Amino acid sequence: MAEAVFQRCIHPHCGASVAVEETSFACPKCGGLLDVAYDWNRLQPPKSLAYFESKWAERLQPLSFSGVWRFRELLPFAPPEKIMTIGEGQTILQRADVVAKFAGMNAGCLHLQYEGMNPSGSFKDNGMTAAFTHASMVGATRAACASTGNTSASLAVFCSATGLMRAVIFIGSGKIAYGKLAQSLDHGALTVQIAGDFDDAMLRVQQISKKLGIYLVNSVNPFRLEGQKTIMYRILEAMRWEVPDWIVVPGGNLGNVSSFGKAFIELMELGLIKRPPRLAVINAAGSNTFYQLYERFGLRWNNGQPDARIIDGYYQSLDAEKIRAATIASAIEINHPVNLHKALRALDRCGGAVREVTDQEILDAKAKVGAGGLGCEPASAASVAGAKKLRKEGVIAPSDRVVCILTGHQLKDPTATVAYHSADRKTFDEVLGHRGVRRATYANRAVQVPNDLDEIIKAIEVYT
Ligand SMILES: *Cc1c(COP(=O)(O)O)cnc(C)c1O
Ligand SMILES: [Zn+2]
């Protein structure tokens, strides 16, 4: 194809390409996933990463203010006038010594990338601005997604803030945290709750968007992953363009790890970094497909031809045993990750590991993240619990420089947090008992006192 920007099948033995305007998001030849691909010789990539520091002086321009689009030379698929930004990506990399100690790391060696600061409260906005930009390029008027809550919240925010499109949101029944549901309702999205779980909703939205010609913003959409690459650019920037040793990220649909891998593969192709960090993907033990396939069954990228028998066999065994994804970390409660192949490629190129952590480990890690100053939702804390596990195994060294991605804000799912800290065993058991969570190791309980001045004073003196 003669274009400088196009979409290309990720499987090298297929390599089919389609135009940048195409919206079916599947390879026409083999049905595989697509990448947004660039002929860098015909574009103007920067000669060094430090080039991006010049964008800080241009912050009055919306495209340079955006934490996504100030790196636009590394995702140059859209003409600037088509870019839809709402100021996403103003996020921080914070040194977290309380969490480092908890994970068994040296002080100064563990950082948290806090993506909860995005307009809709999760990292999804990084990808949504890019998908929205593509949608505006192709003139879409409706956009849909299936979601465990954050993609839909992000879509709802982008639709209401830009007025460009109508949002159609598919959620599973009873599987959405209230903070997230509140967002899609408050921002005016058409919210369709189907009887089924996330994997069911995902299948339906793909059928329906095809049938009705609605623009699909799920993470099979390769343009979303272009936006998510910038999380890595911001981390590099905050580390003064030094590459950390590890990036640790929770794994759900595996869009994030796939986009991180693509970011580093491209930075190496462009000669902008010498080596990539290793990538650690952390599953919840109750939805651990990637862990099982990668670590137990040895599934690998294998030059774009992962062993389909391993994958099919695994899914058949899930079906046969009627196993459904089940974890308190609802954002990663996914057993059929759509970006599986891209994630395998990311680990192949960058190196890394996949681990699973229990809901107990997730909530304990979450409490430590909170005690250290940042608030995250349960799924996000899987990254910290996973880093602790890899440190304990000796895979991560205490002096490695590790960045854990905090994918979503604490207030997305207050139910889990309040139950964990609750002094009332019934509240605790109701929310967490069936999750196999037995103790609130780091609970900060509310103190019950009579409405009496002396008693209140006594309590404060005892507890402070
Ligand atoms: C979507 C989401 C994830 C999972 O990310 P994937 O890219 O699907 O692997 C993790 N945490 C939070 C808070 C999310 O919203
Ligand atoms: Zn193909």
Coordinates of C-alpha atoms and ligand atoms in Angstrom, one line a residue:
M1 CA 0.0 0.0 0.0
A2 CA 1.3 3.4 -1.0
E3 CA -0.1 5.3 2.0
A4 CA 2.1 6.5 4.8
V5 CA -0.5 5.4 7.4
F6 CA -2.6 2.3 7.1
Q7 CA -3.9 -0.7 9.1
R8 CA -2.0 -3.9 8.9
C9 CA -2.6 -7.5 10.0
I10 CA -0.3 -8.2 13.0
H11 CA 0.5 -11.7 11.7
P12 CA 3.7 -11.4 9.5
H13 CA 2.8 -14.4 7.4
C14 CA -0.4 -12.7 6.4
G15 CA 0.5 -9.0 6.4
A16 CA -2.7 -7.9 4.7
S17 CA -3.2 -4.2 4.8
V18 CA -6.3 -2.0 4.8
A19 CA -6.9 1.7 4.5
V20 CA -6.7 3.9 7.6
E21 CA -10.5 4.8 7.1
E22 CA -11.6 1.2 7.5
T23 CA -13.7 0.5 10.6
S24 CA -14.2 -3.2 10.7
F25 CA -11.1 -3.8 12.8
A26 CA -10.4 -7.3 11.7
C27 CA -8.0 -8.6 9.0
P28 CA -10.0 -9.2 5.8
K29 CA -7.7 -12.1 4.9
C30 CA -7.2 -14.1 8.1
G31 CA -9.6 -12.4 10.6
G32 CA -6.7 -11.5 12.9
L33 CA -6.1 -8.2 14.8
L34 CA -4.9 -5.1 13.0
D35 CA -2.2 -2.6 13.9
V36 CA -2.1 1.1 12.9
A37 CA 1.0 1.0 10.8
Y38 CA 3.3 3.8 9.7
D39 CA 5.8 4.2 6.9
W40 CA 8.1 6.3 9.0
N41 CA 10.3 7.2 6.0
R42 CA 7.4 9.3 4.8
L43 CA 6.5 10.9 8.1
Q44 CA 8.5 13.1 10.4
P45 CA 9.3 11.2 13.6
P46 CA 11.4 13.1 16.1
K47 CA 15.2 12.5 16.2
S48 CA 15.3 12.3 20.0
L49 CA 12.7 12.0 22.8
A50 CA 13.9 15.2 24.3
Y51 CA 12.2 16.9 21.4
F52 CA 8.9 16.5 23.2
E53 CA 10.1 18.9 26.0
S54 CA 9.5 21.7 23.5
K55 CA 5.8 20.9 23.8
W56 CA 5.6 22.2 27.3
A57 CA 6.1 25.7 26.1
E58 CA 3.1 25.3 23.8
R59 CA 0.6 24.3 26.5
L60 CA -1.9 26.9 25.5
Q61 CA -2.6 24.9 22.4
P62 CA -5.0 22.0 23.1
L63 CA -3.0 19.5 21.2
S64 CA 0.2 20.2 23.1
F65 CA -1.7 20.4 26.4
S66 CA -3.1 16.9 25.9
G67 CA -0.9 14.2 27.5
V68 CA -1.7 12.1 24.5
W69 CA -1.4 14.5 21.5
R70 CA 1.7 16.3 22.6
F71 CA 3.3 13.0 21.4
R72 CA 1.4 13.1 18.2
E73 CA 4.5 12.6 16.0
L74 CA 4.5 9.1 17.4
L75 CA 0.9 8.4 16.5
P76 CA 0.6 10.4 13.3
F77 CA -2.6 8.9 11.9
A78 CA -4.9 12.0 12.0
P79 CA -4.8 15.4 10.5
P80 CA -4.5 17.9 13.4
E81 CA -7.9 19.5 12.7
K82 CA -9.6 16.1 13.2
I83 CA -8.1 15.4 16.7
M84 CA -10.7 15.2 19.5
T85 CA -9.1 16.1 22.8
I86 CA -10.7 16.9 26.1
G87 CA -7.4 17.4 28.0
E88 CA -6.8 13.8 28.8
G89 CA -3.5 12.4 30.0
Q90 CA -2.5 14.9 32.7
T91 CA -1.2 12.1 34.8
I92 CA 1.7 11.7 37.2
L93 CA 4.5 9.3 37.9
Q94 CA 4.9 9.3 41.7
R95 CA 7.7 7.8 43.7
A96 CA 6.0 5.5 46.2
D97 CA 8.3 4.4 49.1
V98 CA 5.5 3.0 51.3
V99 CA 4.5 0.7 48.4
A100 CA 8.1 -0.1 47.6
K101 CA 8.6 -1.3 51.2
F102 CA 5.5 -3.4 51.0
A103 CA 6.7 -5.0 47.8
G104 CA 10.2 -5.6 49.1
M105 CA 11.8 -3.0 46.9
N106 CA 14.5 -0.5 47.8
A107 CA 13.3 3.1 48.5
G108 CA 13.2 5.1 45.3
C109 CA 12.9 2.0 43.1
L110 CA 9.1 1.8 42.8
H111 CA 7.0 4.3 41.0
L112 CA 3.2 4.5 40.5
Q113 CA 1.9 5.9 37.2
Y114 CA -1.5 7.3 38.3
E115 CA -3.9 7.1 35.4
G116 CA -6.9 7.7 37.7
M117 CA -6.3 11.5 37.1
N118 CA -7.8 11.3 33.6
P119 CA -11.1 13.2 33.0
S120 CA -13.2 10.0 33.4
G121 CA -11.0 8.6 36.1
S122 CA -9.2 5.8 34.3
F123 CA -6.5 5.2 31.7
K124 CA -9.2 4.5 29.1
D125 CA -9.3 8.2 28.1
N126 CA -5.8 7.9 26.6
G127 CA -7.3 5.4 24.1
M128 CA -10.7 7.0 23.7
T129 CA -9.3 10.3 22.5
A130 CA -7.5 8.4 19.7
A131 CA -10.6 6.3 18.8
F132 CA -12.7 9.4 18.8
T133 CA -10.3 11.1 16.5
H134 CA -10.6 8.2 14.1
A135 CA -14.3 8.2 14.5
S136 CA -14.4 11.9 13.6
M137 CA -12.1 11.1 10.5
V138 CA -14.7 8.6 9.2
G139 CA -17.7 10.7 10.1
A140 CA -19.3 8.4 12.7
T141 CA -22.4 9.6 14.5
R142 CA -22.8 6.7 17.0
A143 CA -20.2 4.8 19.0
A144 CA -20.6 1.6 21.0
C145 CA -18.6 -0.5 23.4
A146 CA -19.0 -3.4 25.8
S147 CA -17.5 -2.6 29.1
T148 CA -16.9 -3.7 32.6
G149 CA -17.4 0.0 33.3
N150 CA -14.4 2.2 32.5
T151 CA -14.5 2.1 28.7
S152 CA -18.1 3.0 28.9
A153 CA -17.5 5.8 31.4
S154 CA -14.8 7.2 29.1
L155 CA -17.0 6.9 26.0
A156 CA -19.8 8.6 27.8
V157 CA -17.5 11.5 28.9
F158 CA -16.1 11.9 25.4
C159 CA -19.6 11.9 23.8
S160 CA -21.0 14.4 26.2
A161 CA -17.9 16.7 26.3
T162 CA -17.6 16.8 22.5
G163 CA -21.2 16.5 21.4
L164 CA -19.8 14.6 18.4
M165 CA -21.5 11.2 18.8
R166 CA -24.2 9.3 20.7
A167 CA -22.8 6.7 23.1
V168 CA -24.3 3.2 23.2
I169 CA -23.0 1.1 26.1
F170 CA -23.3 -2.6 26.7
I171 CA -22.8 -3.9 30.2
G172 CA -23.3 -7.3 31.8
S173 CA -25.9 -7.7 34.4
G174 CA -24.9 -7.0 38.0
K175 CA -21.2 -6.7 37.0
I176 CA -20.6 -3.0 37.1
A177 CA -19.2 -0.9 39.9
Y178 CA -21.5 1.9 40.9
G179 CA -19.0 4.7 40.3
K180 CA -18.7 3.6 36.7
L181 CA -22.4 3.0 36.1
A182 CA -23.1 6.4 37.6
Q183 CA -20.8 8.0 35.0
S184 CA -22.5 6.4 31.9
L185 CA -25.9 7.5 33.3
D186 CA -24.9 11.0 34.3
H187 CA -23.2 11.7 31.0
G188 CA -26.3 10.7 29.0
A189 CA -25.2 7.5 27.3
L190 CA -27.7 4.9 26.1
T191 CA -26.9 2.2 28.6
V192 CA -28.0 -1.4 27.6
Q193 CA -27.7 -3.9 30.4
I194 CA -27.9 -7.5 28.9
A195 CA -28.4 -10.7 30.8
G196 CA -24.9 -12.1 30.7
D197 CA -21.3 -11.3 31.7
F198 CA -18.7 -9.2 30.0
D199 CA -17.6 -11.8 27.5
D200 CA -21.3 -12.1 26.4
A201 CA -21.6 -8.3 26.1
M202 CA -18.4 -8.2 24.0
L203 CA -19.7 -10.7 21.5
R204 CA -23.0 -8.9 21.2
V205 CA -21.5 -5.5 20.7
Q206 CA -19.4 -6.7 17.8
Q207 CA -22.4 -8.2 16.1
I208 CA -24.5 -5.2 16.6
S209 CA -22.0 -2.6 15.6
K210 CA -21.4 -4.5 12.4
K211 CA -25.1 -4.8 11.7
L212 CA -26.1 -1.2 12.5
G213 CA -22.8 0.5 11.3
I214 CA -22.1 1.8 14.8
Y215 CA -18.4 2.8 15.4
L216 CA -16.8 0.3 17.8
V217 CA -14.5 1.7 20.5
N218 CA -13.6 -1.6 22.3
S219 CA -9.9 -2.4 22.4
V220 CA -10.1 -4.5 19.2
N221 CA -10.1 -1.0 17.8
P222 CA -6.4 -0.5 17.0
F223 CA -6.6 3.3 17.2
R224 CA -7.4 3.1 20.9
L225 CA -4.1 1.4 21.5
E226 CA -2.3 4.2 19.7
G227 CA -3.5 6.6 22.3
Q228 CA -2.5 4.2 25.1
K229 CA 1.1 4.1 23.9
T230 CA 1.5 7.6 25.3
I231 CA 1.2 6.3 28.9
M232 CA 4.7 4.9 28.3
Y233 CA 6.0 8.1 26.7
R234 CA 4.9 10.1 29.8
I235 CA 6.7 7.6 32.1
L236 CA 9.9 7.9 30.0
E237 CA 9.5 11.7 30.2
A238 CA 9.1 11.6 33.9
M239 CA 12.2 9.4 34.2
R240 CA 14.1 11.9 32.1
W241 CA 14.0 9.6 29.1
E242 CA 15.6 6.7 31.0
V243 CA 13.9 3.3 30.4
P244 CA 12.8 1.6 33.6
D245 CA 13.6 -2.1 34.2
W246 CA 9.9 -3.2 34.6
I247 CA 6.5 -2.0 33.7
V248 CA 3.8 -3.9 35.7
V249 CA 0.3 -3.7 34.5
P250 CA -3.0 -5.4 35.3
G251 CA -4.3 -7.6 32.4
G252 CA -7.9 -7.7 31.3
N253 CA -8.5 -7.5 27.6
L254 CA -4.7 -7.0 27.3
G255 CA -5.1 -3.8 25.4
N256 CA -2.7 -1.9 27.7
V257 CA 0.2 -4.3 27.6
S258 CA -0.3 -4.6 23.8
S259 CA -0.1 -0.9 23.3
F260 CA 2.9 -0.6 25.7
G261 CA 4.7 -3.3 23.7
K262 CA 3.9 -1.4 20.4
A263 CA 5.2 1.8 21.9
F264 CA 8.6 0.3 22.8
I265 CA 8.9 -1.7 19.5
E266 CA 8.4 1.5 17.6
L267 CA 10.8 3.5 19.8
M268 CA 13.4 0.9 19.1
E269 CA 12.7 0.9 15.4
L270 CA 13.1 4.7 15.4
G271 CA 16.3 4.5 17.3
L272 CA 14.9 6.6 20.2
I273 CA 15.6 4.0 22.9
K274 CA 18.2 1.2 23.1
R275 CA 16.3 -1.4 25.0
P276 CA 12.8 -1.9 26.1
P277 CA 11.7 -2.5 29.7
R278 CA 10.3 -5.9 30.6
L279 CA 6.6 -6.1 30.8
A280 CA 4.8 -7.9 33.6
V281 CA 1.1 -8.6 33.1
I282 CA -0.9 -9.4 36.3
N283 CA -4.2 -11.4 36.1
A284 CA -6.6 -11.8 38.9
A285 CA -6.6 -15.5 39.9
G286 CA -10.3 -15.7 39.1
S287 CA -9.8 -14.6 35.5
N288 CA -6.4 -15.9 34.7
T289 CA -6.5 -16.9 31.0
F290 CA -3.3 -15.1 30.0
Y291 CA -1.4 -16.5 33.0
Q292 CA -2.6 -20.0 32.2
L293 CA -1.8 -19.8 28.5
Y294 CA 1.6 -18.1 28.9
E295 CA 3.0 -19.6 32.0
R296 CA 1.4 -23.0 32.3
F297 CA 0.8 -24.0 28.7
G298 CA 3.8 -22.2 27.3
L299 CA 1.9 -20.3 24.6
R300 CA 4.2 -17.9 22.7
W301 CA 4.1 -15.4 19.9
N302 CA 6.1 -17.8 17.7
N303 CA 6.7 -15.3 14.9
G304 CA 3.0 -14.5 14.6
Q305 CA 1.8 -18.1 14.7
P306 CA 0.9 -18.9 18.3
D307 CA -0.3 -22.5 18.7
A308 CA -4.0 -22.3 18.1
R309 CA -4.5 -25.8 19.6
I310 CA -3.4 -24.6 23.0
I311 CA -5.7 -21.6 22.9
D312 CA -8.7 -23.5 21.6
G313 CA -8.1 -26.4 24.1
Y314 CA -8.0 -24.0 27.0
Y315 CA -11.2 -22.2 26.0
Q316 CA -12.9 -25.5 25.5
S317 CA -11.9 -26.6 29.0
L318 CA -13.3 -23.4 30.4
D319 CA -16.6 -24.0 28.6
A320 CA -16.7 -27.7 29.5
E321 CA -16.2 -26.9 33.2
K322 CA -18.6 -23.8 32.9
I323 CA -15.9 -21.6 34.4
R324 CA -16.8 -17.9 34.4
A325 CA -14.5 -15.0 35.2
A326 CA -14.9 -14.1 38.9
T327 CA -12.9 -11.4 40.8
I328 CA -13.4 -8.3 42.9
A329 CA -11.2 -6.6 40.4
S330 CA -14.2 -6.1 38.0
A331 CA -12.1 -4.2 35.4
I332 CA -10.1 -7.3 34.7
E333 CA -12.9 -9.9 35.1
I334 CA -12.4 -11.2 31.6
N335 CA -11.7 -14.7 30.5
H336 CA -11.5 -14.1 26.7
P337 CA -9.0 -11.3 26.2
V338 CA -9.4 -9.9 22.7
N339 CA -5.9 -8.7 22.4
L340 CA -4.3 -12.0 23.3
H341 CA -2.1 -12.2 20.2
K342 CA -0.9 -8.6 20.5
A343 CA 0.0 -9.2 24.1
L344 CA 2.0 -12.3 23.1
R345 CA 3.9 -10.2 20.7
A346 CA 4.6 -7.5 23.3
L347 CA 6.1 -10.0 25.7
D348 CA 8.1 -11.6 22.9
R349 CA 9.7 -8.3 22.0
C350 CA 10.1 -6.8 25.4
G351 CA 10.5 -9.9 27.5
G352 CA 8.6 -10.3 30.7
A353 CA 6.3 -12.4 32.8
V354 CA 2.7 -13.1 33.6
R355 CA 1.4 -13.7 37.1
E356 CA -1.9 -14.2 38.9
V357 CA -2.8 -12.7 42.2
T358 CA -5.8 -13.5 44.5
D359 CA -8.5 -11.0 45.5
Q360 CA -6.9 -11.1 49.0
E361 CA -3.6 -10.0 47.6
I362 CA -5.2 -7.4 45.4
L363 CA -7.1 -5.8 48.3
D364 CA -4.2 -5.8 50.6
A365 CA -2.0 -4.2 48.0
K366 CA -4.8 -1.7 47.3
A367 CA -4.9 -0.7 51.0
K368 CA -1.1 -0.1 50.9
V369 CA -1.4 2.0 47.8
G370 CA -4.0 4.1 49.6
A371 CA -1.9 4.3 52.7
G372 CA 0.9 5.5 50.5
G373 CA -1.1 8.4 49.2
L374 CA -2.8 7.5 45.9
G375 CA -6.2 5.9 45.6
C376 CA -6.9 3.2 43.1
E377 CA -9.7 0.7 42.2
P378 CA -9.1 -3.0 42.9
A379 CA -8.0 -4.0 39.4
S380 CA -5.2 -1.3 39.5
A381 CA -3.8 -2.8 42.7
A382 CA -3.2 -6.1 40.9
S383 CA -0.1 -4.4 39.5
V384 CA 1.3 -3.8 42.9
A385 CA 0.4 -7.2 44.2
G386 CA 2.1 -8.7 41.1
A387 CA 5.2 -6.6 41.6
K388 CA 5.4 -7.9 45.2
K389 CA 5.1 -11.5 44.0
L390 CA 7.8 -11.1 41.3
R391 CA 10.1 -9.5 43.9
K392 CA 9.5 -12.4 46.3
E393 CA 10.3 -14.9 43.5
G394 CA 13.5 -13.0 42.7
V395 CA 12.4 -12.2 39.2
I396 CA 12.4 -8.5 40.1
A397 CA 15.5 -7.4 42.0
P398 CA 15.1 -4.9 45.0
S399 CA 17.2 -2.3 43.1
D400 CA 15.3 -2.7 39.7
R401 CA 13.4 0.4 38.7
V402 CA 9.8 -0.7 38.6
V403 CA 6.7 1.3 37.4
C404 CA 3.3 -0.1 38.4
I405 CA 0.4 1.3 36.4
L406 CA -2.6 2.5 38.5
T407 CA -5.2 2.1 35.9
G408 CA -8.3 3.6 37.6
H409 CA -9.4 5.9 40.4
Q410 CA -10.3 4.8 43.9
L411 CA -13.8 6.3 43.7
K412 CA -14.7 4.0 40.8
D413 CA -15.6 1.2 43.2
P414 CA -16.1 2.5 46.8
T415 CA -18.0 -0.7 47.7
A416 CA -14.9 -2.9 47.8
T417 CA -12.9 -0.3 49.7
V418 CA -15.6 0.3 52.4
A419 CA -16.2 -3.4 52.9
Y420 CA -12.5 -4.0 53.3
H421 CA -12.1 -1.4 56.0
S422 CA -15.4 -2.1 57.6
A423 CA -15.5 -3.2 61.3
D424 CA -18.7 -5.0 60.6
R425 CA -18.1 -8.6 59.7
K426 CA -21.4 -8.8 57.9
T427 CA -20.6 -5.9 55.5
F428 CA -17.2 -7.5 54.9
D429 CA -18.5 -10.9 54.2
E430 CA -21.4 -9.7 52.0
V431 CA -19.0 -8.0 49.5
L432 CA -15.8 -10.0 50.0
G433 CA -16.6 -13.4 51.6
H434 CA -17.5 -15.2 48.4
R435 CA -14.4 -13.8 46.8
G436 CA -12.2 -15.8 49.1
V437 CA -11.1 -12.7 51.0
R438 CA -10.7 -13.7 54.7
R439 CA -9.0 -10.8 56.4
A440 CA -8.5 -7.1 56.0
T441 CA -4.8 -7.2 56.7
Y442 CA -4.4 -3.4 56.6
A443 CA -7.9 -2.3 57.6
N444 CA -8.4 1.2 58.8
R445 CA -11.5 0.8 60.8
A446 CA -13.9 3.6 61.7
V447 CA -14.0 4.0 65.5
Q448 CA -17.5 3.8 67.1
V449 CA -18.0 6.2 70.0
P450 CA -21.0 7.3 72.0
N451 CA -22.1 10.9 71.4
D452 CA -20.3 12.1 74.5
L453 CA -17.5 14.7 74.6
D454 CA -15.3 12.9 77.1
E455 CA -15.7 9.6 75.3
I456 CA -14.8 11.2 71.9
I457 CA -11.7 12.9 73.4
K458 CA -10.7 9.6 75.0
A459 CA -11.0 7.8 71.7
I460 CA -8.9 10.4 69.8
E461 CA -6.2 10.2 72.4
V462 CA -6.1 6.4 72.3
Y463 CA -5.9 6.2 68.5
T464 CA -3.5 9.1 67.6
Ligands
LIG1 C1 -9.7 -1.6 31.4 C2 -9.1 -1.7 32.7 C3 -8.1 -2.7 32.9 C4 -7.7 -3.7 31.9 O1 -6.9 -3.2 30.9 P1 -6.7 -4.1 29.5 O2 -6.1 -3.1 28.6 O3 -8.1 -4.5 29.1 O4 -5.9 -5.2 29.9 C5 -7.4 -2.6 34.1 N1 -7.7 -1.7 35.1 C6 -8.7 -0.8 34.9 C7 -9.0 0.1 36.0 C8 -9.4 -0.8 33.7 O5 -10.4 0.1 33.5
ZN2 ZN -4.3 -11.3 8.4

